[in-house]
PDB file of C-alpha atoms and ligand atoms in Angstrom:
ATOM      1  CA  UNK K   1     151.805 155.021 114.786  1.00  0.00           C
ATOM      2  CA  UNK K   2     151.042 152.105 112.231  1.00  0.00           C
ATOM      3  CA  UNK K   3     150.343 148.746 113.411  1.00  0.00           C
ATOM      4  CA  UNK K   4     149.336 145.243 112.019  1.00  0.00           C
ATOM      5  CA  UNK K   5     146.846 143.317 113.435  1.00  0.00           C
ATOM      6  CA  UNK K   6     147.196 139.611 112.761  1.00  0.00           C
ATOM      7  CA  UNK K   7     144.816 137.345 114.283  1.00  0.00           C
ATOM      8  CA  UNK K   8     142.207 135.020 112.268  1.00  0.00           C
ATOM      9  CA  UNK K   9     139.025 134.820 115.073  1.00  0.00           C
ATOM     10  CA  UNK K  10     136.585 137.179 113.025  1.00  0.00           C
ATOM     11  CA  UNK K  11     135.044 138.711 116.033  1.00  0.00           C
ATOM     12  CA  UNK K  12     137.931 139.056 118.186  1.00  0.00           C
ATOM     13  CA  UNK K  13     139.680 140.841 115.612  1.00  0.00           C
ATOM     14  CA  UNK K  14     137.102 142.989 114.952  1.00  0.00           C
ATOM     15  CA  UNK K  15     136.531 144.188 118.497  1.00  0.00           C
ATOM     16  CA  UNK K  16     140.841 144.685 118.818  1.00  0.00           C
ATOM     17  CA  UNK K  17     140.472 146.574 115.569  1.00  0.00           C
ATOM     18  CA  UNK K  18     138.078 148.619 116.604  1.00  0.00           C
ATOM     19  CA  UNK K  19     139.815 149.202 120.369  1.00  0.00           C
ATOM     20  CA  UNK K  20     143.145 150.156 118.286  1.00  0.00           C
ATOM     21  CA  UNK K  21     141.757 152.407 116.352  1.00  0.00           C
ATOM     22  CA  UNK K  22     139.778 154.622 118.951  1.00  0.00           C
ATOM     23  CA  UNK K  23     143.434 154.435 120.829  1.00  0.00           C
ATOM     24  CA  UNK K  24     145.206 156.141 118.214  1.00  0.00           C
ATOM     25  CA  UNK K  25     146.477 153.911 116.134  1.00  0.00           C
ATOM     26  CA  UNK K  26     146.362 153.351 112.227  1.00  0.00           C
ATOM     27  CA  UNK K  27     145.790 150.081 111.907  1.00  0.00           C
ATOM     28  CA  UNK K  28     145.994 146.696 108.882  1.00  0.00           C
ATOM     29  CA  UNK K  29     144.460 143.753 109.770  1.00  0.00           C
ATOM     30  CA  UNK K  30     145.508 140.061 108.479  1.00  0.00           C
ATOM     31  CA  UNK K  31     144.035 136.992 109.446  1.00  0.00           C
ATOM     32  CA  UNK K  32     146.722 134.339 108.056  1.00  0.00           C
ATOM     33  CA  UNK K  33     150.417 133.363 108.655  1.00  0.00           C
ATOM     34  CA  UNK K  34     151.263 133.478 105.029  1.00  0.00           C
ATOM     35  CA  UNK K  35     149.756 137.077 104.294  1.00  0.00           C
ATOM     36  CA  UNK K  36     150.754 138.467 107.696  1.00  0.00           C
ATOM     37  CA  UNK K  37     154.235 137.368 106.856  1.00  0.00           C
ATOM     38  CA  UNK K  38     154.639 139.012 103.685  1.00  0.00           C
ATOM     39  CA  UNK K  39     153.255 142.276 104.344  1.00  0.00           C
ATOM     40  CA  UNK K  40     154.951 142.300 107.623  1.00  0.00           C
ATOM     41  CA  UNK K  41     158.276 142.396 105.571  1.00  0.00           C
ATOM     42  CA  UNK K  42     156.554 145.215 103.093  1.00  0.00           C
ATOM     43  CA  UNK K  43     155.200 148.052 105.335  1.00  0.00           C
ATOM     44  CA  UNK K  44     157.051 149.745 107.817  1.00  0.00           C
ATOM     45  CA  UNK K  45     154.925 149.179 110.879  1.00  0.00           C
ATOM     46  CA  UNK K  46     155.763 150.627 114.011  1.00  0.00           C
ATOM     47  CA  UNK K  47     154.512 147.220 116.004  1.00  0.00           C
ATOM     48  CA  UNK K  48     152.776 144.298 115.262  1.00  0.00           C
ATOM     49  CA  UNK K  49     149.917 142.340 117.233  1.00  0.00           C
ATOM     50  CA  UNK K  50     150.450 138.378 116.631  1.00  0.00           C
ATOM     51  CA  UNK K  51     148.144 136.086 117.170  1.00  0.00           C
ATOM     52  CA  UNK K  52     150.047 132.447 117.762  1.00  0.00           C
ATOM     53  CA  UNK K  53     147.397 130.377 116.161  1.00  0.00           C
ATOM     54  CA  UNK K  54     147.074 130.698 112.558  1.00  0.00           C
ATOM     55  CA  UNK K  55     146.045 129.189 109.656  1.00  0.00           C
ATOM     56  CA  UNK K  56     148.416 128.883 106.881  1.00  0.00           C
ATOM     57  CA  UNK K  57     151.282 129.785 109.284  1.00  0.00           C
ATOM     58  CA  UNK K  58     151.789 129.620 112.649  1.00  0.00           C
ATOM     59  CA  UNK K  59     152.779 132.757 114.401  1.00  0.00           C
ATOM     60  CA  UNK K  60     155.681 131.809 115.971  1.00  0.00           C
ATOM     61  CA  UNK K  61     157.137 130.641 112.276  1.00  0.00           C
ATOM     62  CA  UNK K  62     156.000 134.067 111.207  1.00  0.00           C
ATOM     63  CA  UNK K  63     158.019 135.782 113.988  1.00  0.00           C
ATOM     64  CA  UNK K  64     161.079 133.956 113.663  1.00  0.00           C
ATOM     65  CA  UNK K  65     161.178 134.121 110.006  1.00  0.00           C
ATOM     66  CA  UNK K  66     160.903 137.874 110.473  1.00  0.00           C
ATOM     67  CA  UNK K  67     163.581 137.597 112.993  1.00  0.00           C
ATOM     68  CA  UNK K  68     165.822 135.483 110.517  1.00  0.00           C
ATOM     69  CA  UNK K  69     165.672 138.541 107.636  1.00  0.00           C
ATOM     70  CA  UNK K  70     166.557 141.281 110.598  1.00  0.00           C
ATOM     71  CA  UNK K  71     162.943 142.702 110.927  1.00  0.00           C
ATOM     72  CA  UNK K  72     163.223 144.077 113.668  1.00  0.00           C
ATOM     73  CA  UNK K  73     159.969 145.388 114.348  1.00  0.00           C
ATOM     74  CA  UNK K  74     158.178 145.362 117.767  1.00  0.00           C
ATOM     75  CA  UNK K  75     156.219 142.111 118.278  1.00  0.00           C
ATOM     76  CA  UNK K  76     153.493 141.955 121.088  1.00  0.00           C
ATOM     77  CA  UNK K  77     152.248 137.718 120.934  1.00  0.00           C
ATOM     78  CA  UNK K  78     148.574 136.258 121.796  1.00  0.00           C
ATOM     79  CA  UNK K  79     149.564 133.511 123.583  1.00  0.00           C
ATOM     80  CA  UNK K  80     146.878 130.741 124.912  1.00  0.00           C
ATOM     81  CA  UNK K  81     146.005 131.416 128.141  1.00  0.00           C
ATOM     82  CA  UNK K  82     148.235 129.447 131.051  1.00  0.00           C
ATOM     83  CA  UNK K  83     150.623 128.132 128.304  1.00  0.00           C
ATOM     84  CA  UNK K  84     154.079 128.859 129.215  1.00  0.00           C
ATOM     85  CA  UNK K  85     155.696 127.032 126.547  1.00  0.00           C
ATOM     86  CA  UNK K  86     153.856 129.102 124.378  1.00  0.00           C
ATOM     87  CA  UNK K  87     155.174 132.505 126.001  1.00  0.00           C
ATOM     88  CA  UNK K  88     158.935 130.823 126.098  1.00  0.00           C
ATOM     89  CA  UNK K  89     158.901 129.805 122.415  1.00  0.00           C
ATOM     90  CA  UNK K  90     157.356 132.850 121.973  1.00  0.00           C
ATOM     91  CA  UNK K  91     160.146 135.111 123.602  1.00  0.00           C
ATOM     92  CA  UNK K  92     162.856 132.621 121.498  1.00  0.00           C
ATOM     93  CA  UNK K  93     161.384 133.537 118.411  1.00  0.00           C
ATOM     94  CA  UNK K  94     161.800 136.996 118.860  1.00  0.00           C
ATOM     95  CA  UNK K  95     159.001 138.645 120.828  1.00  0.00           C
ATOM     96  CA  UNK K  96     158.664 142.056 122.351  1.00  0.00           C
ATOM     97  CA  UNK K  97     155.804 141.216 124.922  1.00  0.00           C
ATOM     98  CA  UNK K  98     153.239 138.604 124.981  1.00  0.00           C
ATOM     99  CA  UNK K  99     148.772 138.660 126.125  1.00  0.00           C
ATOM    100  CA  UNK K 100     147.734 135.824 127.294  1.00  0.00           C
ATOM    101  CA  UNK K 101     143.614 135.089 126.049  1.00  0.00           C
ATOM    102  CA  UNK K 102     141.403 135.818 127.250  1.00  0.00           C
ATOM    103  CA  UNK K 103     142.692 139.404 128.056  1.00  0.00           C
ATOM    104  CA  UNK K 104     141.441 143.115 128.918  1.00  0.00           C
ATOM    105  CA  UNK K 105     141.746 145.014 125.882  1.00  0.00           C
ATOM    106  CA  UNK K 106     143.127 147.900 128.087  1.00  0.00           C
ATOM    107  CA  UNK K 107     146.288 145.456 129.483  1.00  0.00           C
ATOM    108  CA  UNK K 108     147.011 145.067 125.825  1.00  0.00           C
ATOM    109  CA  UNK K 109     146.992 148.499 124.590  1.00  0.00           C
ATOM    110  CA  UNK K 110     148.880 149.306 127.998  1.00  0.00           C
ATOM    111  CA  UNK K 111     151.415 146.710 127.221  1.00  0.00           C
ATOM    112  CA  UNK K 112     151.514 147.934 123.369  1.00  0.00           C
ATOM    113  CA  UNK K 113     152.686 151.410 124.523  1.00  0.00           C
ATOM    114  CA  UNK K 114     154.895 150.098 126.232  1.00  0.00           C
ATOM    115  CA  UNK K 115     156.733 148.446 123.631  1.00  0.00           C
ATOM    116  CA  UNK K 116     156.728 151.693 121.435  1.00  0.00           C
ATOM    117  CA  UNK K 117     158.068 153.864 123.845  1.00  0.00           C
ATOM    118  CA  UNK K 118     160.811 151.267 124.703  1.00  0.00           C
ATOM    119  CA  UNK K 119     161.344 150.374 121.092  1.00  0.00           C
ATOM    120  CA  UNK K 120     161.505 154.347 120.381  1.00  0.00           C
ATOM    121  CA  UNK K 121     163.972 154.909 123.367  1.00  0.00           C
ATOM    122  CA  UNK K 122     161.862 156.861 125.273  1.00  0.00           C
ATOM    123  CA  UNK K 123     161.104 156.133 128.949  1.00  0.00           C
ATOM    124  CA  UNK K 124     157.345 154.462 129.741  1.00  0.00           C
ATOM    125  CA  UNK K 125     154.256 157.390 130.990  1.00  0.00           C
ATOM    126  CA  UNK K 126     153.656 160.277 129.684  1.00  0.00           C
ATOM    127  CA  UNK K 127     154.752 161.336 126.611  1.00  0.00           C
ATOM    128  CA  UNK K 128     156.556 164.640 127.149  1.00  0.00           C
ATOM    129  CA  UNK K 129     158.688 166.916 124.666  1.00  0.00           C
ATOM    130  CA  UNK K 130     159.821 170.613 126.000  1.00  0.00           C
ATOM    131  CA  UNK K 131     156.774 172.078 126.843  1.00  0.00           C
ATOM    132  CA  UNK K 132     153.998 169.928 125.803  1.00  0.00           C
ATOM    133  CA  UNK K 133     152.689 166.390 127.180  1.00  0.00           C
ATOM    134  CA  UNK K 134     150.814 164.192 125.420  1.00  0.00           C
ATOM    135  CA  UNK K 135     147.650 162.473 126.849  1.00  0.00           C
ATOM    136  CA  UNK K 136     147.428 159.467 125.111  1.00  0.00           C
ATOM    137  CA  UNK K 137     144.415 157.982 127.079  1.00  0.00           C
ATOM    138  CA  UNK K 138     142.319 161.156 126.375  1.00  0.00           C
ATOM    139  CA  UNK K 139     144.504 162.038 122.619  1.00  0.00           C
ATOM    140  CA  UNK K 140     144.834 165.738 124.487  1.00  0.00           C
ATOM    141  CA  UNK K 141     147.289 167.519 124.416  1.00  0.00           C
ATOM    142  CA  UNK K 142     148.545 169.247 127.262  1.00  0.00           C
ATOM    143  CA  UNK K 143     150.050 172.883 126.898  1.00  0.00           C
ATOM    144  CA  UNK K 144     152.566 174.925 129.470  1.00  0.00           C
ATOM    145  CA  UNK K 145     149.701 176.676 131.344  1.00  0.00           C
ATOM    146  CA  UNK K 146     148.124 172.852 132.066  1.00  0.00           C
ATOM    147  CA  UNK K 147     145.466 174.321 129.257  1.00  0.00           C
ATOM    148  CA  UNK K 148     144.019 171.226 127.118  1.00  0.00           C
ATOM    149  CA  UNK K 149     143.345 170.898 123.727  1.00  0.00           C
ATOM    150  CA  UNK K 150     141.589 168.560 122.327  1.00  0.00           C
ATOM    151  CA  UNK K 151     143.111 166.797 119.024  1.00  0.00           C
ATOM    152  CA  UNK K 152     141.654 165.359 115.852  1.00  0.00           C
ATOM    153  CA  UNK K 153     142.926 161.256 114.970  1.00  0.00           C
ATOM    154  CA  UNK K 154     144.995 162.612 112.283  1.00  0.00           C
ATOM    155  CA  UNK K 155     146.441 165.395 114.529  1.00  0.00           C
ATOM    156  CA  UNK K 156     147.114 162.941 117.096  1.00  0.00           C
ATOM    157  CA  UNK K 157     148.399 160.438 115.289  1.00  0.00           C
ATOM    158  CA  UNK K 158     150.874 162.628 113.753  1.00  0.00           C
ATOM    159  CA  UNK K 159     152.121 164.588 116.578  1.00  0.00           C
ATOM    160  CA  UNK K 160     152.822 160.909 118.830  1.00  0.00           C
ATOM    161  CA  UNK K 161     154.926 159.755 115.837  1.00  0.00           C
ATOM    162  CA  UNK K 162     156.951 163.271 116.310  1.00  0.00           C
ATOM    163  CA  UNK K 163     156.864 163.079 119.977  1.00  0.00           C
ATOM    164  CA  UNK K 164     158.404 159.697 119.843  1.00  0.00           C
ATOM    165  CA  UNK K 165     160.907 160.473 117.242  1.00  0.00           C
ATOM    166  CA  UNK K 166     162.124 164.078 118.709  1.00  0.00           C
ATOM    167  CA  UNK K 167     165.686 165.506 116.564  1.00  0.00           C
ATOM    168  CA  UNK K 168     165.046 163.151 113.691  1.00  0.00           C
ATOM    169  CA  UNK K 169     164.424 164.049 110.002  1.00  0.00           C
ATOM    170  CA  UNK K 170     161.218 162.645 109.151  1.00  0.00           C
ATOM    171  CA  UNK K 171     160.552 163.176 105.331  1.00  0.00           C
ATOM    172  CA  UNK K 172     156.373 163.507 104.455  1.00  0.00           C
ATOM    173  CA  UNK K 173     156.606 160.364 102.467  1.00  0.00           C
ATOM    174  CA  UNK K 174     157.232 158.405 105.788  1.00  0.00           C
ATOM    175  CA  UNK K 175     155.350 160.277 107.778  1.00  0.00           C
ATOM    176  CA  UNK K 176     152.768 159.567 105.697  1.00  0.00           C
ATOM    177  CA  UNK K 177     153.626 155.245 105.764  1.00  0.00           C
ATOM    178  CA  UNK K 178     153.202 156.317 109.751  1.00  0.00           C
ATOM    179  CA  UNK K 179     150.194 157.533 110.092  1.00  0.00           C
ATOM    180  CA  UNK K 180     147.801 156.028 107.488  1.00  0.00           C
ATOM    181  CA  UNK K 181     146.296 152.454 106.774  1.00  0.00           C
ATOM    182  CA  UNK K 182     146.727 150.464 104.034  1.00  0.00           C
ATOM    183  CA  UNK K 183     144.090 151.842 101.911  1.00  0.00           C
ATOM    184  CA  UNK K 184     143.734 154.694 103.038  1.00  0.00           C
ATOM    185  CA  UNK K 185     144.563 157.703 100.186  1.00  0.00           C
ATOM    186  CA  UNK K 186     148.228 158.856 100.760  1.00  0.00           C
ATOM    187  CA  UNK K 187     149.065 162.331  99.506  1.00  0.00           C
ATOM    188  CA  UNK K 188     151.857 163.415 101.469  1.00  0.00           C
ATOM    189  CA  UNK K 189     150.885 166.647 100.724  1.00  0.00           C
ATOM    190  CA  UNK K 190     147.845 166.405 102.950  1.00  0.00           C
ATOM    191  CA  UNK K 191     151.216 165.947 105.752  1.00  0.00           C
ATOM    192  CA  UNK K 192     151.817 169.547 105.403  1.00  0.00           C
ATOM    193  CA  UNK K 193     148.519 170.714 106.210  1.00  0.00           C
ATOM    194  CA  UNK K 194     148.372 168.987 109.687  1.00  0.00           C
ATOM    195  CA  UNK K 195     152.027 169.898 110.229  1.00  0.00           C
ATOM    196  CA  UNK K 196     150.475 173.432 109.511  1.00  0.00           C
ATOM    197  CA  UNK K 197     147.661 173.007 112.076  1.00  0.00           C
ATOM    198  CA  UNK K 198     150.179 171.344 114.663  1.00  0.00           C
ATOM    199  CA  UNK K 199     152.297 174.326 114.792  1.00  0.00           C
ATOM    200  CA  UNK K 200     148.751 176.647 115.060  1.00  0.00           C
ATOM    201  CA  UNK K 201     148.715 174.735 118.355  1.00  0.00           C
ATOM    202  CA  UNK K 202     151.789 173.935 119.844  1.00  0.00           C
ATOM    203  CA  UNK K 203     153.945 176.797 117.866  1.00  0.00           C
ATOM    204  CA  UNK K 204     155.460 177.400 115.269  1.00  0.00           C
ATOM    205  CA  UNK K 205     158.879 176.606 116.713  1.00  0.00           C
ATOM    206  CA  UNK K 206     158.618 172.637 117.554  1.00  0.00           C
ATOM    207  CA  UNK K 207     158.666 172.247 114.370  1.00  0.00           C
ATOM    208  CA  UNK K 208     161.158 172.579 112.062  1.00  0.00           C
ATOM    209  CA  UNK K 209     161.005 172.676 108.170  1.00  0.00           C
ATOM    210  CA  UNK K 210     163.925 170.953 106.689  1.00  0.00           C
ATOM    211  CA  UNK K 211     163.411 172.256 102.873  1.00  0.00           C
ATOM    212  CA  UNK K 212     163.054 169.201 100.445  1.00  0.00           C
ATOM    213  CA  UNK K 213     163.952 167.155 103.220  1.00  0.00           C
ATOM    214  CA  UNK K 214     160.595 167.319 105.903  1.00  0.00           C
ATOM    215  CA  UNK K 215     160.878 167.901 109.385  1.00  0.00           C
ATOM    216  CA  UNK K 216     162.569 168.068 112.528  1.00  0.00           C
ATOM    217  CA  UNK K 217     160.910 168.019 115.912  1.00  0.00           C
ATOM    218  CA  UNK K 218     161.623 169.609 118.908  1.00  0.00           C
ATOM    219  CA  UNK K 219     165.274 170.257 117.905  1.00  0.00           C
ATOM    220  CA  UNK K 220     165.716 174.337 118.641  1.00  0.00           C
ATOM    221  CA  UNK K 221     168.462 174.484 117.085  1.00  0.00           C
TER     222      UNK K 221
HETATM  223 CA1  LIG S 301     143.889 132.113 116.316  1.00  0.00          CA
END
């Protein structure tokens, strides 16, 4: 999963960067209404962290502007802490979930899965798909036998996206926009090697290859 980080305090943001990433997450970061807005529009992002005060922008013209071009993507808001206004203009504009600061870094990532799995259509816990379960607070993954294996970011990364998007035809190119940053080199190639060492793990059957197409997960039929 992809998200975008928008919030302007330097050291916050670097500490929530830092949390997202070691939870799994590929993550941009932005630190201005104006940018934020734009690239919010650009990349697909599977969620996007908001703070409310920005400069340039403020958040909550961000989010509704987003809102008013049907970008739909999940929005979890920083709010200021016991404002209430700021969490109702907040939900107006469009908002998935809101933090109030100062907050535990584990309520927010909590509150982002949340959102994903709601926004995905999958029911909040574990992540589960025929046989295997998902541990997203350790990134194991949990076989039939209760064996665990341990997974690499990439691995993990990629196999939650499939997980969450079970009998859909993902092609590499946006598997790919899923599970890298920004900058990071993407050779959707590189997809079929980890969709290689997936099914090494997990099977070969979870997996389907749709032929010039990509993938299918968890479909057996
Ligand atoms: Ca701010």
């Amino acid at each position: 999963m992809r998200l975008l980080l928008v919030e302007d305090d330097i050291a916050l943001g670097s500490q929530l960067h830092h949390a997202l990433k070691k939870a799994g997450y590929a993550v941009d970061v932005s630190t201005d209404g104006v940018d934020a807005e734009a690239v919010g529009d650009l990349e697909p992002y599977d969620l996007i962290v908001l703070d409310l005060g920005l400069p340039k922008r403020p958040g909550l013209e961000v989010l509704s502007n987003w809102r008013k071009r049907g970008n739909q993507v999940p929005v979890v808001i920083l709010t200021a802490r016991g404002s209430w206004q700021e969490k109702v203009e907040g939900f107006k504009a469009g908002a998935d979930d809101y933090v109030g600061k100062p907050f535990q870094i584990n309520e927010l990532l909590a509150r982002i899965n949340a959102v994903l799995k709601r926004s995905a259509g999958s029911v909040a816990g574990a992540l589960k798909v025929k046989s295997i379960t998902l541990d997203e607070d350790k990134q194991e993954l949990i076989l039939q036998n209760d064996q665990r294996q341990s997974l690499t970011a990439t691995e993990f990364r990629l196999l939650r996206y499939f997980m969450l998007h079970p009998g859909q035809l993902l092609s590499k190119s946006k598997l790919t926009e899923h599970v890298y940053e920004y900058d990071q080199d993407k050779d959707s190639n590189v997809i079929e090697v980890y969709v290689n060492r997936l099914r090494q793990i997990i099977g070969p059957e979870l997996i389907k290859t749709r032929r010039g197409q990509g993938y299918i997960f968890g479909n057996s039929d």
